[in-house]
CSV table of C-alpha atoms in Angstrom, one decimal:
chain,number,residue,atom,x,y,z
A,1,MET,CA,-1.6,39.3,-12.7
A,2,VAL,CA,-3.3,38.1,-15.5
A,3,ALA,CA,-0.3,39.5,-17.3
A,4,VAL,CA,2.3,38.1,-15.8
A,5,ILE,CA,0.8,34.9,-15.8
A,6,GLU,CA,0.6,34.7,-20.2
A,7,GLN,CA,4.6,36.7,-19.5
A,8,LEU,CA,5.6,33.9,-17.7
A,9,LYS,CA,4.1,31.4,-20.2
A,10,ASP,CA,5.7,33.2,-23.3
A,11,HIS,CA,8.8,33.0,-21.3
A,12,LEU,CA,9.2,29.4,-20.7
A,13,ASN,CA,7.4,28.1,-23.6
A,14,HIS,CA,10.2,30.4,-25.8
A,15,ALA,CA,13.2,29.0,-23.7
A,16,VAL,CA,12.2,25.5,-23.5
A,17,LEU,CA,11.0,24.7,-27.0
A,18,GLY,CA,9.0,21.4,-27.5
A,19,GLN,CA,7.7,21.1,-23.4
A,20,PRO,CA,4.4,22.4,-23.0
A,21,ASP,CA,3.2,20.4,-21.1
A,22,LEU,CA,6.5,21.3,-19.0
A,23,THR,CA,6.6,24.5,-18.7
A,24,HIS,CA,2.9,24.1,-17.5
A,25,GLU,CA,2.6,22.0,-15.0
A,26,LEU,CA,6.0,24.0,-13.9
A,27,LEU,CA,4.0,26.9,-13.4
A,28,VAL,CA,0.8,24.9,-11.9
A,29,ALA,CA,3.2,23.7,-8.8
A,30,LEU,CA,5.1,27.3,-8.7
A,31,ILE,CA,1.2,28.9,-8.1
A,32,ALA,CA,-0.1,25.8,-6.1
A,33,ASN,CA,3.2,26.5,-3.4
A,34,GLY,CA,4.4,22.6,-3.9
A,35,HIS,CA,7.7,21.1,-4.6
A,36,VAL,CA,8.0,19.7,-8.5
A,37,LEU,CA,10.4,16.4,-9.4
A,38,LEU,CA,11.7,15.7,-13.0
A,39,GLU,CA,12.3,12.5,-14.0
A,40,GLY,CA,13.4,11.8,-17.6
A,41,PRO,CA,16.9,11.2,-20.0
A,42,PRO,CA,19.4,13.5,-19.9
A,43,GLY,CA,19.5,16.4,-22.4
A,44,ILE,CA,16.1,17.4,-22.5
A,45,ALA,CA,15.8,20.5,-20.9
A,46,LYS,CA,15.5,19.9,-17.0
A,47,THR,CA,18.0,22.4,-15.9
A,48,THR,CA,17.1,24.6,-18.3
A,49,ALA,CA,13.6,25.1,-17.3
A,50,ALA,CA,14.8,25.3,-13.6
A,51,LYS,CA,16.6,28.3,-14.7
A,52,ALA,CA,14.8,30.0,-17.1
A,53,LEU,CA,11.5,29.8,-14.4
A,54,ALA,CA,14.2,31.5,-12.1
A,55,GLY,CA,15.5,34.2,-14.5
A,56,ALA,CA,12.5,34.9,-15.2
A,57,ILE,CA,11.8,36.1,-11.0
A,58,ASP,CA,13.9,38.3,-9.3
A,59,SER,CA,14.8,35.8,-6.9
A,60,ARG,CA,18.1,33.8,-5.5
A,61,PHE,CA,18.4,31.1,-7.3
A,62,GLN,CA,21.4,28.1,-6.6
A,63,ARG,CA,21.9,25.1,-8.1
A,64,ILE,CA,22.8,21.9,-6.4
A,65,GLN,CA,24.8,19.0,-8.0
A,66,PHE,CA,23.7,15.7,-5.7
A,67,THR,CA,27.0,13.5,-5.9
A,68,PRO,CA,27.6,10.5,-3.2
A,69,ASP,CA,29.4,12.4,-1.3
A,70,LEU,CA,27.9,15.4,-0.5
A,71,LEU,CA,26.9,16.1,3.3
A,72,PRO,CA,23.9,16.8,4.7
A,73,GLY,CA,25.7,20.2,6.1
A,74,ASP,CA,26.5,21.2,2.5
A,75,VAL,CA,22.7,21.8,1.4
A,76,THR,CA,21.7,23.3,4.8
A,77,GLY,CA,24.7,25.1,6.0
A,78,SER,CA,26.7,24.3,9.2
A,79,ASP,CA,28.0,25.7,12.6
A,80,ILE,CA,31.6,27.0,11.5
A,81,TYR,CA,33.5,27.8,14.7
A,82,GLN,CA,35.0,31.4,14.4
A,83,GLN,CA,38.6,31.0,15.8
A,84,GLU,CA,38.4,35.2,16.4
A,85,THR,CA,35.8,35.7,18.4
A,86,GLY,CA,35.9,31.5,20.1
A,87,GLN,CA,32.0,31.1,19.1
A,88,PHE,CA,30.3,29.2,16.4
A,89,SER,CA,28.4,30.6,13.8
A,90,PHE,CA,26.0,29.1,11.3
A,91,ILE,CA,26.8,29.9,7.6
A,92,PRO,CA,24.1,29.2,5.8
A,93,GLY,CA,23.7,26.1,2.7
A,94,PRO,CA,22.6,26.6,-0.7
A,95,ILE,CA,19.1,25.3,0.5
A,96,MET,CA,18.8,29.4,1.6
A,97,ASN,CA,17.5,30.7,-1.6
A,98,ASP,CA,14.4,31.2,-3.2
A,99,ILE,CA,14.5,28.9,-5.9
A,100,VAL,CA,16.8,25.5,-5.7
A,101,LEU,CA,17.3,23.2,-8.0
A,102,ALA,CA,18.4,20.1,-6.7
A,103,ASP,CA,20.2,18.2,-9.5
A,104,GLU,CA,19.9,14.3,-9.8
A,105,ILE,CA,19.2,14.2,-5.8
A,106,ASN,CA,18.6,10.2,-6.8
A,107,ARG,CA,22.7,10.4,-6.4
A,108,ALA,CA,23.0,11.4,-2.9
A,109,PRO,CA,23.2,9.1,-0.1
A,110,ALA,CA,19.5,8.7,2.2
A,111,LYS,CA,21.5,11.1,4.9
A,112,VAL,CA,21.4,13.9,2.1
A,113,GLN,CA,17.9,13.5,0.5
A,114,SER,CA,16.4,13.4,4.0
A,115,ALA,CA,17.7,16.7,4.9
A,116,LEU,CA,15.5,17.5,2.5
A,117,LEU,CA,12.4,16.7,4.0
A,118,GLU,CA,12.6,19.4,6.8
A,119,ALA,CA,12.9,22.0,4.2
A,120,MET,CA,10.7,21.2,1.9
A,121,GLY,CA,7.3,20.1,4.8
A,122,GLU,CA,8.0,23.0,6.9
A,123,ARG,CA,10.1,25.3,5.0
A,124,GLN,CA,13.1,25.8,7.7
A,125,VAL,CA,16.2,24.1,8.8
A,126,THR,CA,17.5,23.1,12.1
A,127,VAL,CA,21.1,22.9,12.0
A,128,GLY,CA,22.5,22.4,15.8
A,129,ASN,CA,20.0,23.4,18.4
A,130,HIS,CA,18.8,26.4,16.4
A,131,SER,CA,16.0,26.5,14.0
A,132,TYR,CA,16.2,28.6,10.9
A,133,PRO,CA,13.4,30.0,8.6
A,134,LEU,CA,13.7,30.0,4.7
A,135,ALA,CA,12.8,32.1,2.1
A,136,ASP,CA,8.5,33.2,1.5
A,137,LEU,CA,9.3,32.4,-1.9
A,138,PHE,CA,10.8,28.4,-1.4
A,139,PHE,CA,10.7,26.6,-4.4
A,140,VAL,CA,12.8,22.8,-5.0
A,141,ILE,CA,13.2,21.7,-8.5
A,142,ALA,CA,14.7,18.5,-8.5
A,143,THR,CA,15.7,16.1,-10.7
A,144,GLN,CA,16.8,12.7,-11.3
A,145,ASN,CA,17.5,10.2,-14.8
A,146,PRO,CA,15.4,7.5,-14.3
A,147,ILE,CA,18.3,5.3,-17.2
A,148,GLU,CA,20.6,5.0,-14.7
A,149,GLN,CA,20.8,2.9,-11.8
A,150,GLU,CA,24.1,2.1,-11.2
A,151,GLY,CA,25.9,4.7,-8.2
A,152,THR,CA,22.0,5.5,-7.4
A,153,TYR,CA,20.0,6.0,-4.1
A,154,PRO,CA,16.3,5.3,-4.9
A,155,LEU,CA,14.5,8.4,-3.5
A,156,PRO,CA,12.0,6.6,-0.8
A,157,GLU,CA,8.0,7.3,-0.6
A,158,ALA,CA,8.0,9.5,2.1
A,159,GLN,CA,11.0,11.7,0.5
A,160,LEU,CA,8.3,11.6,-2.9
A,161,ASP,CA,5.5,12.5,-0.8
A,162,ARG,CA,7.1,15.5,-0.3
A,163,PHE,CA,6.7,16.7,-3.9
A,164,MET,CA,3.6,18.1,-4.8
A,165,MET,CA,3.8,16.4,-8.7
A,166,LYS,CA,6.3,14.5,-10.6
A,167,ILE,CA,6.5,15.2,-14.0
A,168,ASN,CA,7.6,12.4,-16.8
A,169,LEU,CA,9.4,13.9,-19.5
A,170,GLY,CA,10.1,12.3,-22.9
A,171,TYR,CA,12.0,13.3,-26.1
A,172,PRO,CA,10.6,16.0,-28.3
A,173,SER,CA,9.0,15.5,-31.5
A,174,ALA,CA,11.3,15.9,-34.6
A,175,SER,CA,9.9,19.4,-35.6
A,176,SER,CA,10.4,20.8,-31.6
A,177,GLU,CA,13.8,19.6,-31.9
A,178,LEU,CA,14.7,20.9,-35.3
A,179,ASP,CA,13.5,24.5,-33.8
A,180,VAL,CA,15.4,24.0,-30.7
A,181,LEU,CA,18.5,22.9,-33.0
A,182,ARG,CA,18.0,27.0,-34.6
A,183,LEU,CA,16.9,28.4,-31.5
A,184,VAL,CA,20.4,27.7,-29.9
A,185,ARG,CA,22.5,27.6,-32.6
A,186,GLN,CA,21.4,31.3,-33.1
A,187,GLN,CA,21.7,32.1,-29.4
A,188,ASP,CA,25.3,31.3,-29.4
A,189,LEU,CA,26.3,33.1,-32.4
A,190,HIS,CA,24.6,36.7,-30.2
A,191,LYS,CA,26.0,35.5,-26.9
A,192,THR,CA,28.4,38.3,-26.7
A,193,LEU,CA,25.7,40.1,-28.2
A,194,SER,CA,23.4,40.0,-25.7
A,195,GLY,CA,22.2,42.0,-22.7
A,196,PRO,CA,21.3,40.5,-19.2
A,197,ASN,CA,18.4,38.7,-18.6
A,198,THR,CA,15.2,41.2,-17.4
A,199,SER,CA,12.9,39.7,-14.8
A,200,ILE,CA,9.5,39.5,-15.6
A,201,CYS,CA,7.7,40.0,-11.5
A,202,THR,CA,9.1,39.3,-8.0
A,203,PRO,CA,8.5,36.7,-5.8
A,204,ALA,CA,6.0,39.3,-4.2
A,205,ASP,CA,4.3,38.6,-7.7
A,206,ILE,CA,4.5,34.4,-7.6
A,207,LEU,CA,2.7,34.8,-4.0
A,208,GLN,CA,0.1,37.2,-4.5
A,209,LEU,CA,-0.8,34.1,-7.6
A,210,GLN,CA,-0.4,31.4,-4.5
A,211,HIS,CA,-3.0,33.5,-2.3
A,212,GLN,CA,-5.1,34.5,-5.5
A,213,ALA,CA,-5.3,30.2,-6.6
A,214,LEU,CA,-6.4,29.6,-3.1
A,215,SER,CA,-9.1,32.0,-3.3
A,216,LEU,CA,-10.9,30.2,-6.4
A,217,TYR,CA,-14.1,28.6,-6.2
A,218,MET,CA,-14.6,25.5,-6.0
A,219,SER,CA,-18.3,23.6,-5.9
A,220,GLU,CA,-19.2,21.1,-3.5
A,221,SER,CA,-18.9,18.2,-6.5
A,222,VAL,CA,-15.4,19.4,-7.7
A,223,GLU,CA,-14.6,18.6,-3.9
A,224,GLU,CA,-16.4,15.3,-3.6
A,225,TYR,CA,-14.6,14.8,-7.0
A,226,ILE,CA,-11.2,15.0,-6.0
A,227,VAL,CA,-11.6,12.7,-2.5
A,228,GLN,CA,-13.4,10.2,-4.9
A,229,LEU,CA,-10.1,10.5,-7.5
A,230,ILE,CA,-8.1,9.9,-4.1
A,231,MET,CA,-10.7,6.9,-2.5
A,232,ALA,CA,-10.3,5.3,-5.8
A,233,THR,CA,-6.2,4.9,-5.4
A,234,ARG,CA,-6.9,3.0,-2.0
A,235,TYR,CA,-10.0,1.0,-3.2
A,236,PRO,CA,-9.7,-0.1,-7.1
A,237,GLU,CA,-11.8,-2.5,-6.8
A,238,ARG,CA,-14.7,0.0,-6.1
A,239,TYR,CA,-14.6,1.2,-9.2
A,240,LEU,CA,-13.1,-1.7,-11.8
A,241,ALA,CA,-15.2,-4.2,-10.6
A,242,ASP,CA,-17.1,-4.0,-13.8
A,243,THR,CA,-14.3,-4.4,-16.0
A,244,GLY,CA,-14.3,-8.3,-15.3
A,245,LYS,CA,-9.8,-7.7,-15.1
A,246,GLU,CA,-8.1,-8.4,-11.3
A,247,THR,CA,-8.7,-5.5,-9.7
A,248,ARG,CA,-5.9,-5.9,-7.4
A,249,LEU,CA,-3.1,-3.8,-9.1
A,250,ILE,CA,-2.4,-0.8,-6.2
A,251,GLU,CA,-0.6,-1.6,-2.7
A,252,PHE,CA,-1.1,1.7,-1.5
A,253,GLY,CA,-3.0,4.6,-2.8
A,254,ALA,CA,-2.4,8.3,-2.4
A,255,SER,CA,-2.1,9.7,1.1
A,256,PRO,CA,-4.0,13.0,2.4
A,257,ARG,CA,-1.0,15.0,1.4
A,258,GLY,CA,-2.4,13.9,-2.2
A,259,THR,CA,-5.4,15.1,-1.7
A,260,LEU,CA,-4.3,19.2,-0.6
A,261,ALA,CA,-2.0,19.0,-3.8
A,262,LEU,CA,-4.9,17.7,-5.7
A,263,ASP,CA,-7.2,20.3,-4.3
A,264,ARG,CA,-4.1,23.0,-4.5
A,265,CYS,CA,-3.2,22.2,-8.2
A,266,ALA,CA,-6.4,22.1,-9.4
A,267,ARG,CA,-6.9,25.8,-7.9
A,268,ALA,CA,-3.7,27.1,-9.9
A,269,ASN,CA,-4.4,25.4,-13.5
A,270,ALA,CA,-7.8,26.9,-13.4
A,271,LEU,CA,-5.8,30.7,-12.9
A,272,LEU,CA,-3.4,29.3,-15.7
A,273,SER,CA,-6.2,29.1,-17.5
A,274,GLY,CA,-7.8,32.4,-16.8
A,275,ARG,CA,-11.0,31.5,-14.6
A,276,ASP,CA,-12.0,32.4,-11.3
A,277,PHE,CA,-13.2,28.8,-10.4
A,278,VAL,CA,-12.1,25.0,-11.0
A,279,THR,CA,-14.2,22.4,-12.9
A,280,PRO,CA,-13.4,18.8,-13.3
A,281,ASP,CA,-11.5,19.1,-15.9
A,282,ASP,CA,-9.0,21.1,-13.9
A,283,VAL,CA,-8.7,18.2,-12.0
A,284,ARG,CA,-8.0,15.9,-14.5
A,285,ARG,CA,-5.8,17.4,-15.8
A,286,VAL,CA,-3.2,17.6,-13.4
A,287,ALA,CA,-4.4,14.2,-11.9
A,288,LEU,CA,-1.1,12.1,-13.0
A,289,PRO,CA,1.8,14.7,-12.1
A,290,VAL,CA,0.0,14.8,-8.5
A,291,LEU,CA,-0.9,11.0,-8.2
A,292,ARG,CA,1.9,9.0,-10.1
A,293,HIS,CA,4.5,9.0,-6.8
A,294,ARG,CA,2.3,7.9,-4.4
A,295,VAL,CA,0.6,4.8,-5.6
A,296,LEU,CA,2.3,1.5,-5.6
A,297,THR,CA,1.6,-1.0,-8.0
A,298,THR,CA,1.3,-4.0,-7.2
A,299,PHE,CA,3.4,-7.4,-8.1
A,300,GLU,CA,0.6,-8.5,-10.5
A,301,ALA,CA,0.4,-5.1,-11.9
A,302,GLN,CA,4.1,-5.1,-12.5
A,303,ALA,CA,4.1,-8.3,-13.9
A,304,ALA,CA,0.9,-7.5,-16.6
A,305,GLY,CA,3.2,-4.7,-17.8
A,306,LEU,CA,0.8,-2.0,-15.9
A,307,SER,CA,2.6,1.4,-14.9
A,308,VAL,CA,1.8,3.5,-12.2
A,309,ASP,CA,-0.1,5.9,-15.5
A,310,ASP,CA,-2.0,3.2,-17.0
A,311,LEU,CA,-3.8,2.5,-14.2
A,312,LEU,CA,-4.8,6.1,-13.1
A,313,LYS,CA,-5.8,7.1,-16.5
A,314,ARG,CA,-7.9,3.6,-16.3
A,315,LEU,CA,-9.5,4.3,-12.7
A,316,ILE,CA,-9.8,8.6,-14.1
A,317,SER,CA,-11.8,7.3,-16.8
A,318,HIS,CA,-14.3,5.5,-14.3
A,319,VAL,CA,-14.7,8.1,-11.6
A,320,PRO,CA,-17.8,10.3,-12.5
A,321,ALA,CA,-17.6,14.0,-12.2
A,322,LEU,CA,-20.5,14.7,-9.7
């Protein structure tokens, strides 16, 4: 399986230039068996990354463009009356695929967003009186644009907590942007000559990687470190008292679901790093994308210009690894 991991890394890094954190954290979320929310300005390869990942796996991929007029049945599917038989039959929606790209998820109203809750949390959809299981490899990649607020519906905390990771994206460097320019020009030039995409692995390979990550060794001290990081988001005054600054900066800390997500993502990071054991560095590497959407800051923190990432970095630096 080491070869599969390396091929996935190379494929994503070649398809998405200048975003190494994005490609790495996408693979972490995939192997950790969770869903991911990508947030960043338009045109920085969020959709490209999702399509590249789906293309590397011999899987069923579907993109859903979220709009204000979308209905829950447009996502989950619905019962349609068949005049020939006089009965209703279930027509699957786009959510019934292996990898689903929920593009601009914050443009859909709350009813449509909540339609994803059961699917993401329980891996099934319920239409009428029947529940339908989703694919074994069910991976949601949602995107949202933080710039435009008009005509959008912010995701509630309960929905955000369903995402294992939230990845914040910025613009690439000048050298990376030059590489992107040349790569896209070359692709457009040879578009008619290019052959079909060749998949690197199958859903069964990904499921095996997920199982392998869960079987990695994690010492009790690393488990305690994960729990202490979560406790620090709930009771920051216990860890920041020595700074002499106002410590009431966090309104709500991470939930137990955040503890489980930090454990799974640390294991996936260790597997991607080629190790069969988890270290505190693995936990620190994934802490920001796992926790940033699970922590609510106070008005005092916002007034002081402190972002969630600033507070989490401060807490991480004050929580010792046991």
